[in-house]
């Protein structure tokens, strides 16, 4: 084409997870919450008036900031609302990175980071995790103005201790963005780090724990100076009036949120056990998905056979993630359906791994 900047011409672009059009499928491929959002959200939606739509929204979404601030016991000016956590990542790349200012992150991790680096024309310093997905010691020495650690990590589901991330932030000269998109399902989180550390940004998403992936709402938590800098980069009206009202209703209903998260965690445990019984290797997950390694099975073939049954999961075959399936935790009924399909597939011939199935 030739009309675009060279790095855009060369970019592949991010490939979002498959979103099937049919409704009669079992969709365990993009880590949505299997349960609906709080009834409080639906009530606010039903009561939205036209005036709210006629006018521009509050540019900073104070209704949501007040509600989130209360939950995290921090002032509202420590929060910036975003059009999904992904928008915060875009804003951070634009704010901190360019041709001479690289980003650093451990790999394997969220595949959007290298795409954003390419779009921003900045170098991506990818530091490999060890086989247990511990925080790589070399990350601090990379000297990047922006370091990102996804915690719990995607797609492994593994968790790095808060203390280790505090030490990393302390060692860095640049900013540490901790991507906590999945933290609602973990046992700890890093929000309190922003009270003492002026170089930490926490990313939160309303897509996972709050069941609002379709709404597109996330937020940043950081000290006011960092928030003010990020605000300069965002679009003026980056979150719409409906989203602000509905996300605020969702975060205020902590009782529903906590019950919902507990249900997912309980199912995660059960799904992990069932998969291990089927001889998959499944590391402990702190997220709402599990990563199942095929061992002697051909994960690609299992993936295809699940798809033939209208069951969608995610298949990985990267050098650091070979022969693996990432499976979103569904409801009890959905997980049972997946496990019976897997039993059926594994008892048929042709899934014992080997290049011959390839
Ligand atoms: C690791 C990670 N970070 C951030 C996001 C962004 O989530 P959202 O834009 O839906 O808030 C996702 C979405 O799946 C993710 O997997």
Coordinates of C-alpha atoms and ligand atoms in Angstrom, one line a residue, residues 14 30-31 83-87 89 110 113 150 152-154 179 181-182 203-208 213 216-218 326, ligand 1:
X14 CA -3.1 -8.0 17.2
X30 CA -11.2 -15.6 25.7
X31 CA -11.4 -15.7 29.5
X83 CA -11.8 2.0 27.6
X84 CA -10.8 -1.4 28.8
X85 CA -7.4 -2.3 30.3
X86 CA -6.1 -2.5 26.7
X87 CA -6.5 1.2 26.3
X89 CA -1.6 -0.3 27.7
X110 CA 0.2 -11.2 26.9
X113 CA 2.7 -6.0 24.3
X150 CA 1.5 -9.3 33.9
X152 CA -1.2 -13.2 37.3
X153 CA 0.6 -13.9 34.0
X154 CA -1.3 -14.7 30.8
X179 CA -1.0 -5.7 34.5
X181 CA -6.3 -7.9 34.5
X182 CA -6.8 -11.3 36.2
X203 CA -3.8 -2.0 35.4
X204 CA -7.3 -3.2 36.3
X205 CA -10.0 -4.6 34.1
X206 CA -13.8 -4.8 34.6
X207 CA -13.9 -7.6 31.9
X208 CA -13.0 -10.6 34.0
X213 CA -16.0 -7.6 28.8
X216 CA -15.0 -2.1 27.7
X217 CA -13.9 -0.6 31.0
X218 CA -10.7 -0.7 32.9
X326 CA -5.5 -22.5 27.5
Ligands
LIG1 C1 -3.2 -9.8 30.3 C2 -4.3 -8.9 29.9 N1 -4.2 -7.6 30.1 C3 -5.1 -6.8 29.8 C4 -6.3 -7.2 29.1 C5 -7.3 -6.2 28.8 O1 -8.5 -6.4 29.1 P1 -9.7 -5.5 28.8 O2 -9.2 -4.5 27.7 O3 -10.8 -6.3 28.4 O4 -10.0 -4.7 30.1 C6 -6.4 -8.6 28.8 C7 -7.6 -9.1 28.1 O5 -7.8 -10.2 27.9 C8 -5.4 -9.5 29.2 O6 -5.5 -10.8 28.9

